[in-house]
Amino acid sequence: MENKKITSACEACPQFNPHGLKKLGVNAENTDFVIALAGNPNTGKSTVFNALTGLRQHTGNWPGKTVTRAEGAYQYNDKKYKLVDLPGTYSLLSTSQDEEVARNFILFGKPDVTVIVVDAGRLERNLNLVLQILEITGKAVLCLNLMDEAKRNHVEVNERALAKRLGIPVVPTSARFNKGIPELIDVVSQVANGQIVCQPHRITNVPKNINEAVQKLSEKIKKQFPSIPNSRWIAFRLLEGDERVVEALRNGEFELQ
Amino acid sequence: MVNLNCSKMKNEVENIIGLSNELRWKLGGEFHDHISESIYADASEIVEETVNTAGKKGRNAIDVKIDQIVTSRKWGFPIMFLILGVILWITIIGANYPSSLLAELLLDTIHPALKSGANSIGMPWWLSGFLIDGVYLALAWVIAVMLPPMAIFFPLFTLLEDFGYLPRVAFNLDYLFKKAGAHGKQALTMSMGFGCNAAGVVATRIIDSPRERLIAIITNNFSLCNGRWPTQILIASIFVGAIVPEALSGTAAVFAVIGIAILGMVFMFASSWLLSKTVLKGQVSTFNLELPPYRPPRFWKTLYTSLIDRTLIVLWRAIVFAAPAGAVIWLISNIMIGDHSIAYWMIDSLNGFGWLIGLNGVILVAYIVAIPANEIVIPTVLMLTVLVTGMAGGAGAGVMFELDSVNATGDILRAGGWTLLTAINLMLFSLLHNPCSTTIYTIYKETKSVKWTAVATLMPLAMGFVVTFLVAQIWYMFS
């Protein structure tokens, strides 16, 4: 330890951040990490995005407001983060243009961390997407947004149990009021830097015959692409006949992991 | 060796794909459903363990009550039009004062000062004319006329959006769009179009069926955009407001503008229906529209962002287009061919056709000059009218006329031979004509098709000619 005089209790705490958050707006060059922002429509992704980057992307209270990728950046503890706001989607399984933008970025853009923004008051519906994303990537943080509304509606979420069950960090926020944003930034940086290692939940309630097929296929994929982190999900997609994934296999897009 | 490795790799990949096809065959067609079920089963297990909803009483009682009223069959539409009316009324009444203040400053004070400044340093007449009477005046005009209504209209609209009203509008209109063979989400892209058609066209990406998306793109132009609201408001105030007693003129103008906006929606439904019955046939897809909870807007934040983001960006766009347009206007009014300027010849040759559709050559030339941005139609019309009538008041050929009051504008236009018919048909034509160049480009980018871009550009223009022609002929018959 450095011989530094500690003047307040805050400085001893890991949350303490001497360099401060620096909002970099659209200046997203030479960043150290790429962070994707995913989630259902109307859960406040754009609000979180604005809170982090200092940008003022237009927000609105209706589902489907963001249809393109918005990019911004921020700096935290000497590291620069590029933040990509993806269109809101309910799932990654269908083929509308906004869902494909989100899916392709998480799969091929290989973000260092994926922040999944969910509505704390409507967790069950939101988990559909969360579980699908966790099949693709393990480096994820759950941003439990709209906590103020959930509280008003008397919905209580046991954050610790949820984090344990999903195997990723859970950060409660009310982005509209900037609550929980400093904690989110810190947790994201810990995942990005490898200080927190996630053990993402994998879908368990799969019928036996499907599970066997998936396992068979996924082992073969792993053999061919040893460094691939999501062979099981690729197997799922191949079994469903996802043309884009077949194409990616043929082009060798998965080898660069 | 490398080649060998490469082909071996390819073989392996084909092996994997082959195996997956084989396994898929074995698993049968319900694979997708099984996976979805597994995910839902996992999700509900997790929620059961981690979420306590013991105190929850279903949806927020106030939200339910508001929704029962604003989406009811009886009150849904009246409330929608009432809200739109109130916003327009506040905009019309509220914009008057800052508008005349800005006009006084930019046109009556700064413009003469610039002119005399240019004279005193011995700037040649053509240079000062080009820069000050052309470029500067066009800019000043756009700021004086456009800024106040935008600075009032946008924040009000954004507050409404933040509150969560737009999905309710979509809910109300869903039935009508379905009847027209279009997607219910088109109601949302239509609402975006009321701000800016280019934004509305981009927003159609939320529609997943390509057929319904094309319909939404082609018909978005029937949403009056912010470049056209001020034209509607100004012309309605001058001509429609004048035919009723003075105390009612503001209200009459509001009704006229709402009438045009509703007419635009009628055209949107009609042309969507027509397209879906002819060239874009197909099934209507269903979707779940989520009604988000009402959220009290963060008033100051919304005000700030809508001023910075929407108002200034749109204003900037208008300025960027107005400056070259001002230069073009000055040039065509000062370059002579024979005895007259280019502008005179253009106006003269279009006057006959203009009469047929109840407009005039000036308006048609203005619409040609203003293809880049609808915002500059009225300034161009005024300048050209002054030029043709040879009225004293403007500072010479090609000077955008100084509008210090709504009455002065009315006087110029009446001197140019305008009647109530010209006003009504200008309002109709402003609703029904080709989209601005930004929107046309956006349509091309989104559809990647020259054909559909051409349809989206020419269809409203053709409709505009037909409608104004019919109105003019009926008018001439009875007068």
XYZ file of C-alpha atoms in Angstrom, chain A:
257
model
C 0.000 0.000 0.000
C 1.095 3.513 -0.707
C 1.819 5.620 2.238
C -1.064 7.986 1.668
C -2.914 9.846 4.353
C -6.532 8.985 4.373
C -8.595 12.029 5.251
C -12.075 10.591 5.171
C -13.795 7.245 5.371
C -14.900 7.607 1.773
C -11.403 7.300 0.415
C -10.964 3.849 1.863
C -14.074 2.662 0.112
C -13.777 1.027 -3.316
C -16.607 3.228 -4.584
C -14.412 6.260 -4.029
C -13.257 7.610 -7.310
C -10.441 10.162 -7.163
C -10.295 10.833 -10.899
C -13.969 11.342 -11.294
C -16.270 10.477 -14.092
C -15.564 12.354 -17.263
C -18.380 12.499 -19.737
C -16.881 12.511 -23.198
C -20.003 12.975 -25.330
C -19.560 11.687 -28.870
C -15.781 11.583 -28.662
C -15.521 7.796 -28.842
C -12.039 7.401 -30.306
C -9.266 5.267 -28.831
C -11.440 3.738 -26.166
C -10.227 0.923 -23.951
C -13.567 -0.870 -23.598
C -16.781 -1.166 -25.552
C -19.986 -1.309 -23.503
C -23.309 -2.306 -25.063
C -26.586 -1.088 -23.609
C -29.397 -3.560 -24.240
C -32.886 -4.041 -22.843
C -36.608 -4.135 -23.496
C -38.231 -1.085 -25.081
C -39.122 1.752 -22.742
C -36.961 0.689 -19.802
C -34.859 3.847 -19.896
C -31.805 2.751 -21.883
C -31.472 6.142 -23.486
C -31.757 7.833 -20.106
C -28.930 5.656 -18.762
C -26.964 6.415 -21.923
C -27.391 10.152 -21.434
C -26.501 9.948 -17.739
C -23.214 8.224 -18.575
C -22.088 10.122 -21.643
C -23.431 13.570 -20.926
C -25.124 13.452 -24.322
C -28.708 14.467 -24.658
C -30.083 11.818 -26.906
C -33.795 12.410 -27.225
C -35.746 10.291 -24.748
C -39.442 9.629 -24.881
C -42.002 7.622 -22.981
C -42.937 5.182 -25.699
C -41.618 1.805 -26.776
C -39.493 1.760 -29.912
C -38.024 5.220 -29.713
C -34.443 4.182 -30.449
C -34.219 2.388 -33.794
C -30.579 2.960 -34.610
C -27.384 2.517 -32.651
C -26.305 5.592 -30.758
C -22.710 5.848 -29.607
C -21.066 7.924 -26.915
C -18.179 7.728 -24.512
C -17.084 8.374 -20.944
C -13.896 8.111 -18.970
C -13.561 6.520 -15.536
C -10.403 5.949 -13.554
C -8.143 6.664 -16.544
C -9.913 4.199 -18.795
C -12.049 5.254 -21.716
C -15.334 3.487 -22.388
C -17.314 3.547 -25.585
C -21.030 3.145 -24.947
C -23.404 1.810 -27.606
C -27.130 2.287 -27.052
C -28.925 -0.565 -28.859
C -32.562 -0.517 -29.994
C -34.936 -1.874 -27.369
C -36.101 -5.424 -28.093
C -38.210 -8.035 -26.352
C -36.158 -10.912 -27.703
C -33.223 -11.717 -29.945
C -34.940 -14.555 -31.742
C -36.959 -12.854 -34.455
C -36.028 -10.946 -37.563
C -37.239 -7.340 -37.426
C -34.567 -4.823 -38.260
C -34.193 -3.350 -34.773
C -33.794 -6.809 -33.187
C -31.150 -7.725 -35.696
C -29.175 -4.573 -34.979
C -29.133 -5.487 -31.279
C -28.407 -9.180 -31.805
C -25.611 -8.663 -34.317
C -23.888 -6.123 -32.131
C -23.871 -8.315 -29.049
C -22.737 -11.330 -31.082
C -20.311 -9.857 -33.622
C -19.461 -6.488 -32.069
C -18.093 -8.399 -29.072
C -18.659 -5.721 -26.448
C -16.447 -5.981 -23.354
C -19.477 -5.615 -21.128
C -23.194 -5.733 -21.964
C -25.345 -3.689 -19.622
C -28.881 -5.046 -19.671
C -31.358 -2.411 -18.574
C -34.577 -3.849 -17.154
C -37.759 -2.438 -15.645
C -37.630 -3.486 -11.987
C -41.424 -3.473 -11.824
C -41.810 -5.848 -14.791
C -38.932 -8.203 -14.190
C -40.526 -11.413 -15.395
C -41.282 -10.067 -18.867
C -37.806 -8.493 -19.078
C -35.998 -11.688 -18.061
C -36.852 -13.297 -21.399
C -34.333 -11.023 -23.090
C -31.872 -11.160 -20.181
C -31.653 -14.955 -20.340
C -31.136 -14.865 -24.094
C -28.315 -12.352 -23.785
C -26.680 -14.415 -21.034
C -26.583 -17.340 -23.451
C -24.479 -15.222 -25.804
C -22.209 -13.369 -23.434
C -21.122 -13.852 -19.876
C -19.707 -10.393 -19.371
C -22.892 -8.632 -18.399
C -24.335 -6.345 -15.733
C -28.003 -6.114 -14.894
C -29.162 -2.535 -14.457
C -32.356 -2.780 -12.417
C -33.854 0.508 -13.570
C -37.058 2.362 -12.685
C -36.631 1.411 -9.023
C -38.634 4.462 -7.971
C -41.651 3.263 -9.931
C -41.288 -0.290 -8.668
C -41.200 0.981 -5.116
C -44.311 3.075 -5.693
C -46.068 -0.006 -7.018
C -44.917 -2.053 -4.000
C -42.727 -4.405 -5.986
C -39.714 -5.573 -3.985
C -36.756 -7.172 -5.711
C -34.170 -9.104 -3.743
C -31.140 -7.847 -5.626
C -28.640 -10.174 -4.011
C -30.686 -13.282 -4.696
C -31.196 -12.122 -8.268
C -27.484 -11.521 -8.769
C -26.742 -14.972 -7.412
C -29.358 -16.623 -9.585
C -28.272 -14.840 -12.787
C -24.573 -15.024 -11.993
C -23.964 -11.389 -12.907
C -23.828 -8.189 -10.820
C -27.141 -6.408 -10.282
C -27.238 -2.641 -9.789
C -30.511 -0.938 -8.807
C -30.951 2.494 -10.432
C -33.405 5.313 -11.065
C -31.646 6.790 -14.073
C -34.134 9.624 -14.477
C -32.984 10.949 -11.125
C -29.351 9.923 -11.562
C -29.666 7.433 -8.708
C -27.395 4.407 -8.803
C -25.425 5.638 -11.808
C -22.071 5.974 -9.948
C -22.471 2.408 -8.663
C -23.287 1.204 -12.177
C -20.174 2.847 -13.614
C -18.036 1.231 -10.962
C -19.457 -2.266 -11.405
C -19.136 -2.000 -15.190
C -15.489 -1.051 -14.844
C -14.880 -4.008 -12.521
C -16.396 -6.434 -15.014
C -14.494 -4.838 -17.887
C -11.200 -5.065 -16.003
C -11.841 -8.634 -14.962
C -12.145 -7.850 -11.247
C -15.596 -9.356 -11.261
C -15.928 -12.651 -13.077
C -19.452 -13.580 -14.060
C -20.929 -17.050 -14.078
C -23.921 -16.406 -16.242
C -27.106 -18.372 -15.866
C -27.734 -20.814 -18.677
C -31.206 -21.927 -19.648
C -32.044 -25.029 -17.638
C -35.601 -26.063 -18.417
C -34.706 -27.542 -21.800
C -36.433 -30.778 -22.882
C -34.128 -33.781 -22.802
C -34.001 -34.561 -26.512
C -33.187 -30.956 -27.356
C -30.534 -30.802 -24.682
C -28.819 -33.865 -26.104
C -28.826 -32.459 -29.625
C -27.508 -29.116 -28.395
C -24.736 -30.794 -26.472
C -23.674 -32.905 -29.415
C -23.565 -29.929 -31.720
C -21.967 -27.572 -29.250
C -19.104 -29.992 -28.574
C -18.384 -30.147 -32.256
C -18.397 -26.359 -32.499
C -16.071 -26.090 -29.516
C -13.649 -28.489 -31.116
C -13.525 -26.441 -34.267
C -13.477 -23.029 -32.536
C -11.761 -23.666 -29.196
C -11.907 -20.059 -28.025
C -15.598 -19.541 -28.669
C -17.454 -18.496 -25.487
C -20.997 -19.228 -26.631
C -20.956 -22.515 -28.487
C -24.214 -23.574 -26.837
C -26.043 -20.537 -28.115
C -24.638 -21.020 -31.597
C -25.903 -24.579 -31.432
C -29.355 -23.268 -30.465
C -29.336 -20.912 -33.404
C -28.113 -23.539 -35.863
C -30.837 -25.910 -34.749
C -33.333 -23.182 -35.450
C -31.822 -22.622 -38.901
C -30.663 -19.034 -38.331
C -29.215 -18.064 -41.726
C -27.158 -15.202 -40.368
C -25.346 -17.520 -37.937
C -24.738 -20.118 -40.660
C -23.283 -17.368 -42.803
C -21.078 -16.184 -39.941
C -19.727 -19.708 -39.457
C -18.895 -19.964 -43.149
C -17.216 -16.538 -43.220
C -15.175 -17.392 -40.195
C -16.558 -14.467 -38.173
C -16.326 -16.545 -35.004
C -12.626 -17.309 -35.195
C -11.418 -13.903 -34.151
C -12.669 -14.204 -30.576
